PDB file of C-alpha atoms in Angstrom:
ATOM      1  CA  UNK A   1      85.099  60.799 105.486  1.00 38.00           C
ATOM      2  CA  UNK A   2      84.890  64.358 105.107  1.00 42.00           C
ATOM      3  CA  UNK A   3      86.502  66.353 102.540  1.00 51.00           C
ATOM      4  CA  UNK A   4      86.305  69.826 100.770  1.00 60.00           C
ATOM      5  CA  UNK A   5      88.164  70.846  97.824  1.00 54.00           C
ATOM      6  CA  UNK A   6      88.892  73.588  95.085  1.00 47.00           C
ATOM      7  CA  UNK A   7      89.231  73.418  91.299  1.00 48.00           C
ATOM      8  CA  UNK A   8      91.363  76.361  91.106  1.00 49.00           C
ATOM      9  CA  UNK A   9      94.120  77.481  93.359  1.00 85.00           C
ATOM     10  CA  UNK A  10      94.027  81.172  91.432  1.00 92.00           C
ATOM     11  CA  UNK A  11      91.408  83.194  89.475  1.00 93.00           C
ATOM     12  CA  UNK A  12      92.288  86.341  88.325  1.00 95.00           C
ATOM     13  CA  UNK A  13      89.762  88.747  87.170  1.00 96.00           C
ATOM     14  CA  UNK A  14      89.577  92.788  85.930  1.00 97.00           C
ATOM     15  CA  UNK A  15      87.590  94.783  88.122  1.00 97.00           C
ATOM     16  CA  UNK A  16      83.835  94.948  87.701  1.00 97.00           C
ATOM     17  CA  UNK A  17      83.439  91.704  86.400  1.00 97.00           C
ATOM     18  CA  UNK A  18      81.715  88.836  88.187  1.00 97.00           C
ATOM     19  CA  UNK A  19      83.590  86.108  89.621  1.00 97.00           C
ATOM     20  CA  UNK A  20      82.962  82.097  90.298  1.00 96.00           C
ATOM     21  CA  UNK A  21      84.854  80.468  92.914  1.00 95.00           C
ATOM     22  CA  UNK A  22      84.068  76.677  92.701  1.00 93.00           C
ATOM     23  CA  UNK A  23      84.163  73.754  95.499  1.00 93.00           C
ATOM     24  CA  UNK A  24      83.324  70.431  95.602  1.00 91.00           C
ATOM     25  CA  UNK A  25      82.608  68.476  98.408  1.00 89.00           C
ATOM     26  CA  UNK A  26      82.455  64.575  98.982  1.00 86.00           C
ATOM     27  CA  UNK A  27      80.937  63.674 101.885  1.00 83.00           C
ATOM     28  CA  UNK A  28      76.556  63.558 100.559  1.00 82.00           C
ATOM     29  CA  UNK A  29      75.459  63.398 103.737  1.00 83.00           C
ATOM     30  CA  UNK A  30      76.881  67.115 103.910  1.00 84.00           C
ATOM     31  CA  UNK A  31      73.894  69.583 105.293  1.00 86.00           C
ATOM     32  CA  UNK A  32      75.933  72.822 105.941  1.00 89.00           C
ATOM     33  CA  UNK A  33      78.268  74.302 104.056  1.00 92.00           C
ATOM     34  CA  UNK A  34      80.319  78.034 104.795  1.00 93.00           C
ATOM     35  CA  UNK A  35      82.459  80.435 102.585  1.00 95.00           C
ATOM     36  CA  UNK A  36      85.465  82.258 104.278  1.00 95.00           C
ATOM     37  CA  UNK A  37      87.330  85.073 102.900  1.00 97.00           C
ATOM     38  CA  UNK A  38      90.814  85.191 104.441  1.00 96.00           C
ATOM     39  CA  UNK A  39      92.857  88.306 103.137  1.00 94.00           C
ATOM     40  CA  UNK A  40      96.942  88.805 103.682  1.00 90.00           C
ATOM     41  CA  UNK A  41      97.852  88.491 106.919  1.00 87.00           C
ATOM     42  CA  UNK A  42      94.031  88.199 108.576  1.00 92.00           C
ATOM     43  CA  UNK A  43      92.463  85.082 109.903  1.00 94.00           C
ATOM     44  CA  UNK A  44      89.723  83.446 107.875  1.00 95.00           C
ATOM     45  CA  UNK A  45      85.941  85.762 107.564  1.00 95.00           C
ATOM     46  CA  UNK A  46      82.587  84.087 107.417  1.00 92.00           C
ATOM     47  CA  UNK A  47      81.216  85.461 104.242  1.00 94.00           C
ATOM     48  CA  UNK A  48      78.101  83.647 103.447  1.00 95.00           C
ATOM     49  CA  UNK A  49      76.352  79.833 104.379  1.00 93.00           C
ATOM     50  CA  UNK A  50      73.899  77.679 102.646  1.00 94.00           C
ATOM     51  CA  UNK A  51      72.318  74.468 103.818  1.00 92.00           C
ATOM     52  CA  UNK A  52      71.690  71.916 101.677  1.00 90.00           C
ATOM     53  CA  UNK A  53      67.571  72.269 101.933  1.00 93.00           C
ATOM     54  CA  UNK A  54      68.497  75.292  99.833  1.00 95.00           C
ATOM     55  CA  UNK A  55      69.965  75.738  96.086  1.00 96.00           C
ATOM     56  CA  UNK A  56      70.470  79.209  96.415  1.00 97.00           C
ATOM     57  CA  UNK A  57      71.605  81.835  98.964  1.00 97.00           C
ATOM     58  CA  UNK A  58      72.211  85.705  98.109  1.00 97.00           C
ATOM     59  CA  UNK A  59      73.853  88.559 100.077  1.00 94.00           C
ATOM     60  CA  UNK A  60      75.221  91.858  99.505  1.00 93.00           C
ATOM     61  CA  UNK A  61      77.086  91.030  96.254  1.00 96.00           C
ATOM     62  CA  UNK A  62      77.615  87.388  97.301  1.00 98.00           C
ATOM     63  CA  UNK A  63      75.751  84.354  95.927  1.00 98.00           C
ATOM     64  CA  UNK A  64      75.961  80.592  97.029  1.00 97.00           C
ATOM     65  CA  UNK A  65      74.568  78.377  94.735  1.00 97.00           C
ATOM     66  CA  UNK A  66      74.581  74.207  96.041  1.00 96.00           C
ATOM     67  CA  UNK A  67      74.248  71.374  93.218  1.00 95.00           C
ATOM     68  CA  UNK A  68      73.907  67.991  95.756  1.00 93.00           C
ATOM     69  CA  UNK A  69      73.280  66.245  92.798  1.00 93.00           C
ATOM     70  CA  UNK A  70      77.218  66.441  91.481  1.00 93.00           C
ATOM     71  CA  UNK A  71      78.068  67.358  95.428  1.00 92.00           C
ATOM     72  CA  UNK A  72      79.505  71.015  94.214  1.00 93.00           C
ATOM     73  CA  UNK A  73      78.933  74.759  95.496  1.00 94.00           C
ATOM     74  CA  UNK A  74      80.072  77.900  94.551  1.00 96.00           C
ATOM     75  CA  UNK A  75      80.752  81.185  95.481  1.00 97.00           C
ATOM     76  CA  UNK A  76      79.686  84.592  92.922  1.00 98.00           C
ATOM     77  CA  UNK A  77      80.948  87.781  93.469  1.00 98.00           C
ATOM     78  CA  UNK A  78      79.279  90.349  91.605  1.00 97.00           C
ATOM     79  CA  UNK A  79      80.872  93.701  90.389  1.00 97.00           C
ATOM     80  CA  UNK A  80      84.246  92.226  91.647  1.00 97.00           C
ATOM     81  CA  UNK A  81      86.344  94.955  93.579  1.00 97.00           C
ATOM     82  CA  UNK A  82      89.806  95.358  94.367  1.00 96.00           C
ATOM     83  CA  UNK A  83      89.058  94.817  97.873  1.00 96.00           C
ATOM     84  CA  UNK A  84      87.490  91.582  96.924  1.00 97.00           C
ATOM     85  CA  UNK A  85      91.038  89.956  96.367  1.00 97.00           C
ATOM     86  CA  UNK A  86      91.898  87.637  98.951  1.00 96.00           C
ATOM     87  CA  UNK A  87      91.421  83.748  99.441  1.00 96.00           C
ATOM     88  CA  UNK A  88      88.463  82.213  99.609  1.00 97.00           C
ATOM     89  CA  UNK A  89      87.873  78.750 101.148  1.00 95.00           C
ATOM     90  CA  UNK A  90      84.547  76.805 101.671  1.00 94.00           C
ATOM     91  CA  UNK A  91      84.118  74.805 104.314  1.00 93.00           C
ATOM     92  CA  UNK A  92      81.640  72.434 106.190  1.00 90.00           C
ATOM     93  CA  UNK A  93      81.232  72.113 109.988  1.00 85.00           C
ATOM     94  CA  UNK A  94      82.266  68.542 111.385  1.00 79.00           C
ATOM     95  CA  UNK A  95      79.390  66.647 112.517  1.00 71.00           C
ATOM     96  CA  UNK A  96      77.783  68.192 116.157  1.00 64.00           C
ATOM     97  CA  UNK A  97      80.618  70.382 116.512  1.00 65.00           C
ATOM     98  CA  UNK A  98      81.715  74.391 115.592  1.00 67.00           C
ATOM     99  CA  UNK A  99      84.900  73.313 114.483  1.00 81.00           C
ATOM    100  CA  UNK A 100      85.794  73.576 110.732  1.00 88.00           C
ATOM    101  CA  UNK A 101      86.834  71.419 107.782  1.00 90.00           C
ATOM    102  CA  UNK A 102      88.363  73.657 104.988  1.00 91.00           C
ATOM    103  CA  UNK A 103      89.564  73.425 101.222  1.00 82.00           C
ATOM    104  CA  UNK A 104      92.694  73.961  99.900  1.00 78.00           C
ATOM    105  CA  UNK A 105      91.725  77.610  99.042  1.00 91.00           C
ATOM    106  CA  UNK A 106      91.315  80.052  96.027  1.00 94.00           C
ATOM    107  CA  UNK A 107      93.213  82.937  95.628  1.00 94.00           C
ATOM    108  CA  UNK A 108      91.388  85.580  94.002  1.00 96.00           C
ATOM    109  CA  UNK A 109      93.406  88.412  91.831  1.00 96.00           C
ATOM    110  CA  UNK A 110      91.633  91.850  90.567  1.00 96.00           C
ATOM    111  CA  UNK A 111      93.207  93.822  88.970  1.00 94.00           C
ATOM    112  CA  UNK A 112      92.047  97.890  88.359  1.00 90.00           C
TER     113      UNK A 112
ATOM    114  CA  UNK B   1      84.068  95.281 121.456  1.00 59.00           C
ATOM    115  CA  UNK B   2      87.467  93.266 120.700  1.00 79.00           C
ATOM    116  CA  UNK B   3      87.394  90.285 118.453  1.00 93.00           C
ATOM    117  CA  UNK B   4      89.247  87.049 119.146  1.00 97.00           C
ATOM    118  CA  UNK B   5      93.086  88.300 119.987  1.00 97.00           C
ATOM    119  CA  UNK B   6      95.842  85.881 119.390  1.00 98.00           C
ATOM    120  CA  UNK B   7      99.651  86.995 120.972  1.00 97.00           C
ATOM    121  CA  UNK B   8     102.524  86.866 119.824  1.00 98.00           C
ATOM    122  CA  UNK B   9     101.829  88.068 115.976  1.00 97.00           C
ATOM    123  CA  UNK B  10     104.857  86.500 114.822  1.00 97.00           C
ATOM    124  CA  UNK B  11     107.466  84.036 116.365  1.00 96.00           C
ATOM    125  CA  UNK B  12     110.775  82.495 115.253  1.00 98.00           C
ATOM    126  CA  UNK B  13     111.944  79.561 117.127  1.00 98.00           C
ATOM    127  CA  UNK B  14     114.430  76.649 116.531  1.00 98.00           C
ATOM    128  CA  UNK B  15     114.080  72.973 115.986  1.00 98.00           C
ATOM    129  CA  UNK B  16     113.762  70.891 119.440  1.00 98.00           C
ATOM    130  CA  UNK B  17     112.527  73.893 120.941  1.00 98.00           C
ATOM    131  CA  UNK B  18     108.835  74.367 122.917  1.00 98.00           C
ATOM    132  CA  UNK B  19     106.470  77.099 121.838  1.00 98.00           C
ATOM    133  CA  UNK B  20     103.297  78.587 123.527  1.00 98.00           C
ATOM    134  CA  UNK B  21     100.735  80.334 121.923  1.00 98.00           C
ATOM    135  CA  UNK B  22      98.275  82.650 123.343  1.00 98.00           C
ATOM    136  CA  UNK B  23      93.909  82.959 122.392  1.00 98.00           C
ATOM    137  CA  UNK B  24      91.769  85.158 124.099  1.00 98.00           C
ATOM    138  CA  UNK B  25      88.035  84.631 122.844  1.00 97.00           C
ATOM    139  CA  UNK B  26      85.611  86.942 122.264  1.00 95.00           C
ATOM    140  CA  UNK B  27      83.511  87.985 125.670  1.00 95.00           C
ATOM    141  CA  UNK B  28      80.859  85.546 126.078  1.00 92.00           C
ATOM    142  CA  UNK B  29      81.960  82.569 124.170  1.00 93.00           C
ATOM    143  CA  UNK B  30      83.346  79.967 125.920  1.00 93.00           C
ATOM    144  CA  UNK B  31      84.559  77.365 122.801  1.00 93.00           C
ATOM    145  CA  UNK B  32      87.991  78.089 121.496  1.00 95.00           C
ATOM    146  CA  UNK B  33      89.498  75.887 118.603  1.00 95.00           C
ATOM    147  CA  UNK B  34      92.783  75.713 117.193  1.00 97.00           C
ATOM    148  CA  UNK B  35      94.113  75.302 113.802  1.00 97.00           C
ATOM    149  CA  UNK B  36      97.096  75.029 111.734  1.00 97.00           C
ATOM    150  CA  UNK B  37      97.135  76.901 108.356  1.00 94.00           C
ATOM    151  CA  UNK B  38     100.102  75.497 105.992  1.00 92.00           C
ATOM    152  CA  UNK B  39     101.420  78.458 103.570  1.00 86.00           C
ATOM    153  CA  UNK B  40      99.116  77.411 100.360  1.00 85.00           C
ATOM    154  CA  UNK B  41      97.002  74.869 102.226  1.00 89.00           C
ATOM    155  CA  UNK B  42      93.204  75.884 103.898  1.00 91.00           C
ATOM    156  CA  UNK B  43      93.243  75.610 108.115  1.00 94.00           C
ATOM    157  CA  UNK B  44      93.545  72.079 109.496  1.00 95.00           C
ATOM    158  CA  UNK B  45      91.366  71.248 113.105  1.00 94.00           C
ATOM    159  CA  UNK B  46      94.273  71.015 115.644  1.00 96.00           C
ATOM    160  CA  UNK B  47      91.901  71.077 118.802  1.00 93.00           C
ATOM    161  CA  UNK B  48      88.741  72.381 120.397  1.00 93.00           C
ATOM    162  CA  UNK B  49      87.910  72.987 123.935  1.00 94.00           C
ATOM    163  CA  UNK B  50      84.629  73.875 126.207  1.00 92.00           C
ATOM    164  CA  UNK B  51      83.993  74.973 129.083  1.00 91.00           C
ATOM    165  CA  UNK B  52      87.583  73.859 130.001  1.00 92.00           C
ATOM    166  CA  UNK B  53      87.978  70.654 128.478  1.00 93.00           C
ATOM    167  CA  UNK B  54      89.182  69.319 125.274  1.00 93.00           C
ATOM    168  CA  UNK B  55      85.916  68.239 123.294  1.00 90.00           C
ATOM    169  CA  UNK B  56      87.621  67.146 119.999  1.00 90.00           C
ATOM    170  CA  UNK B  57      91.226  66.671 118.662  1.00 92.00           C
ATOM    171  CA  UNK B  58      92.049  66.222 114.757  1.00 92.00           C
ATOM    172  CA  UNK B  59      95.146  64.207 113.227  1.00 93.00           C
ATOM    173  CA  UNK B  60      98.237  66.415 115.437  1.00 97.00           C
ATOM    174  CA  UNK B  61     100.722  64.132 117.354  1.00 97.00           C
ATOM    175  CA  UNK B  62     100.968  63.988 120.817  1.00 97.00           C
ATOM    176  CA  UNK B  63     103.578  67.354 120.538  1.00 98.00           C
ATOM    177  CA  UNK B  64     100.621  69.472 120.424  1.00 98.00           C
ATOM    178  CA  UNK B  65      98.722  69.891 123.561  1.00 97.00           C
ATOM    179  CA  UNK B  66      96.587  72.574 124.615  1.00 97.00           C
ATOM    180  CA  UNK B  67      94.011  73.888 127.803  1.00 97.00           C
ATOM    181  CA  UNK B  68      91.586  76.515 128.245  1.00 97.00           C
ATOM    182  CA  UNK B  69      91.624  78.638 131.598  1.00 97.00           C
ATOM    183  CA  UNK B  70      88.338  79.650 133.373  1.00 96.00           C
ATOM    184  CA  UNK B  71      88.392  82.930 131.842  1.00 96.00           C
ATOM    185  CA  UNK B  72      88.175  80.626 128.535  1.00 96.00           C
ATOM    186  CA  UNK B  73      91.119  81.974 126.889  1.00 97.00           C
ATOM    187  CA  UNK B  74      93.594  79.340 125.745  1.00 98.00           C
ATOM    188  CA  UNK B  75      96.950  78.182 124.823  1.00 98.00           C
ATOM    189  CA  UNK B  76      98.185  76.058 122.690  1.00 98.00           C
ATOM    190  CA  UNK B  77     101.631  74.376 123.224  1.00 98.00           C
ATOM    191  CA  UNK B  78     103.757  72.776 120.939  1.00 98.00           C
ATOM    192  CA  UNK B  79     107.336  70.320 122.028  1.00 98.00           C
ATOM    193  CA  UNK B  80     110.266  69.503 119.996  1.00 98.00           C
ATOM    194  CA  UNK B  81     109.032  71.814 117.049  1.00 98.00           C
ATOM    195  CA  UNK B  82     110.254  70.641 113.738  1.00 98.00           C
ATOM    196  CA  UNK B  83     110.670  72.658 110.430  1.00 98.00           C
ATOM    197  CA  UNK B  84     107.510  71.118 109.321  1.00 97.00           C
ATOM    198  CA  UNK B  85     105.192  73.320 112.439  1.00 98.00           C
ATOM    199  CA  UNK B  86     106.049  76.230 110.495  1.00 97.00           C
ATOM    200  CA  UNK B  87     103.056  77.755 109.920  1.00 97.00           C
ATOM    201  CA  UNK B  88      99.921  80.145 111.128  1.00 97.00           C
ATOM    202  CA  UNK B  89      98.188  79.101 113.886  1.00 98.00           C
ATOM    203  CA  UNK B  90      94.661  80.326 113.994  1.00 98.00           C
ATOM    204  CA  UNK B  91      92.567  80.558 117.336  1.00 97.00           C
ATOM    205  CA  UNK B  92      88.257  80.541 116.729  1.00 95.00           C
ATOM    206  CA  UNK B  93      86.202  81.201 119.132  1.00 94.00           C
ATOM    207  CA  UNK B  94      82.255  80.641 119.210  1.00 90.00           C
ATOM    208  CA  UNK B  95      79.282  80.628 121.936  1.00 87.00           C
ATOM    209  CA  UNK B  96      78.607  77.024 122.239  1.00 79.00           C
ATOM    210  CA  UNK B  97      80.355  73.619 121.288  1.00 75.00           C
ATOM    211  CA  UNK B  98      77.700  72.781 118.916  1.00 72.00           C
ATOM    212  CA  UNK B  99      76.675  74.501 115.361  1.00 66.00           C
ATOM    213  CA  UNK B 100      77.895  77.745 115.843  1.00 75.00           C
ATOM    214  CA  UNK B 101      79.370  80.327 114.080  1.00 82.00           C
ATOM    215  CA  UNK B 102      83.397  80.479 114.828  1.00 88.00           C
ATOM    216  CA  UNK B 103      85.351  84.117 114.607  1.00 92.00           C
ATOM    217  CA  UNK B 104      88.648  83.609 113.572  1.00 95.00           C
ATOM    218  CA  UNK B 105      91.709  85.893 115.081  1.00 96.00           C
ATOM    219  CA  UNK B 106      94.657  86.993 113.155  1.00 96.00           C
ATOM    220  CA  UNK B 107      96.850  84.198 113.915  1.00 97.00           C
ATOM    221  CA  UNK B 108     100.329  83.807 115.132  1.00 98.00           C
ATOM    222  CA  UNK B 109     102.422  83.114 112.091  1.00 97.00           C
ATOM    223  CA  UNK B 110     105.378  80.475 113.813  1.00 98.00           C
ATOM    224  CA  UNK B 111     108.661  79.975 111.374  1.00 98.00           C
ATOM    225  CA  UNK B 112     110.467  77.119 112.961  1.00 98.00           C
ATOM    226  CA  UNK B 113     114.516  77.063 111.612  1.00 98.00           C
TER     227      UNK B 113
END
């Protein structure tokens, strides 16, 4: 079935560097995948998406990059800022439907 | 223009007791979903609705129930809480049922005792 998951529960990181959040996935017939940034007491916020005809994806300090090969994605922040630290969950969209299925999480940490 | 609103923010409530929880959508969208977010744990698919019915369920018992009104807000409902409901319950709403993007409210954080 499907499945997401994290390799780290916590990164921490000084601020200005770049950070990687990793996820893998298990399902290979995955086509859509989302990042969500969910700070203290906030619900979860749609950072950035990639589907899997891409390899890349790039916003405004935000890149997704998908391996389908070894089924794993990840999330770079560049220039990491305080403001940045919060948890960050991928997730994939359950077959014909809006609804979600998340990771476990990572908790990202910068420090000044 | 107001985002998904969830009400109450915070709730304490003891075992064996019922629980209703409140999810107005954004204007326009008429898909709300519900999901249970475990302190440490990523939100798990409780329920989703459209147009008024329930279009999918994930692994909940039968405890949890839910509707959506024609104004498409929602509620979720929850019998004979245990310790183990403790948790935040998140509301989404989206435009259609199918492949679109979800906005998530601030969620009602429930601490059953």
């Amino acid at each position: 079935g499907e499945s997401v998951g994290l390799h780290l529960p916590t990164l921490s990181v000084q601020e200005g560097d770049n950070s990687i959040i990793n996820c893998a996935y298990s399902n290979s017939a995955s086509d859509y995948f989302i990042w969500y940034k969910q700070e203290s007491g906030k619900g979860p916020q749609f950072i950035i998406d990639i589907r899997s005809n891409m390899d890349k994806r790039q916003g405004q300090r935000v890149t997704v990059l998908l391996n389908k090969t070894v089924k794993h994605l990840s999330l770079q922040i560049a220039a990491t800022q305080p403001g940045d630290s919060a948890v960050y969950f991928c997730a994939e969209p359950r077959k014909g439907y809006s609804t979600l299925t998340f990771g476990k999480g990572t908790m990202l940490l910068v420090s000044p | 223009d107001a985002g998904v609103t969830q009400s109450p923010t915070h709730l304490i409530k003891t075992r064996g007791q019922h629980v209703t929880l409140r999810c107005s959508p954004i204007s326009g969208h008429k898909s709300v979903s519900w999901y249970q977010q475990v302190l440490g744990q990523g939100p798990q698919f409780i329920f989703q609705y459209y147009e008024k019915e329930e279009r999918g369920r994930g692994n909940f018992p039968d405890r949890f129930s839910a509707r959506q009104f024609p104004n498409y807000s929602s509620e979720l409902n929850v019998n004979a809480l245990l310790l183990g409901d403790s948790a935040l319950y998140l509301c989404a709403s989206s435009f259609g049922q199918v492949n679109t993007e979800a906005f998530f409210g601030q969620g009602t954080r429930l601490t059953v005792v």
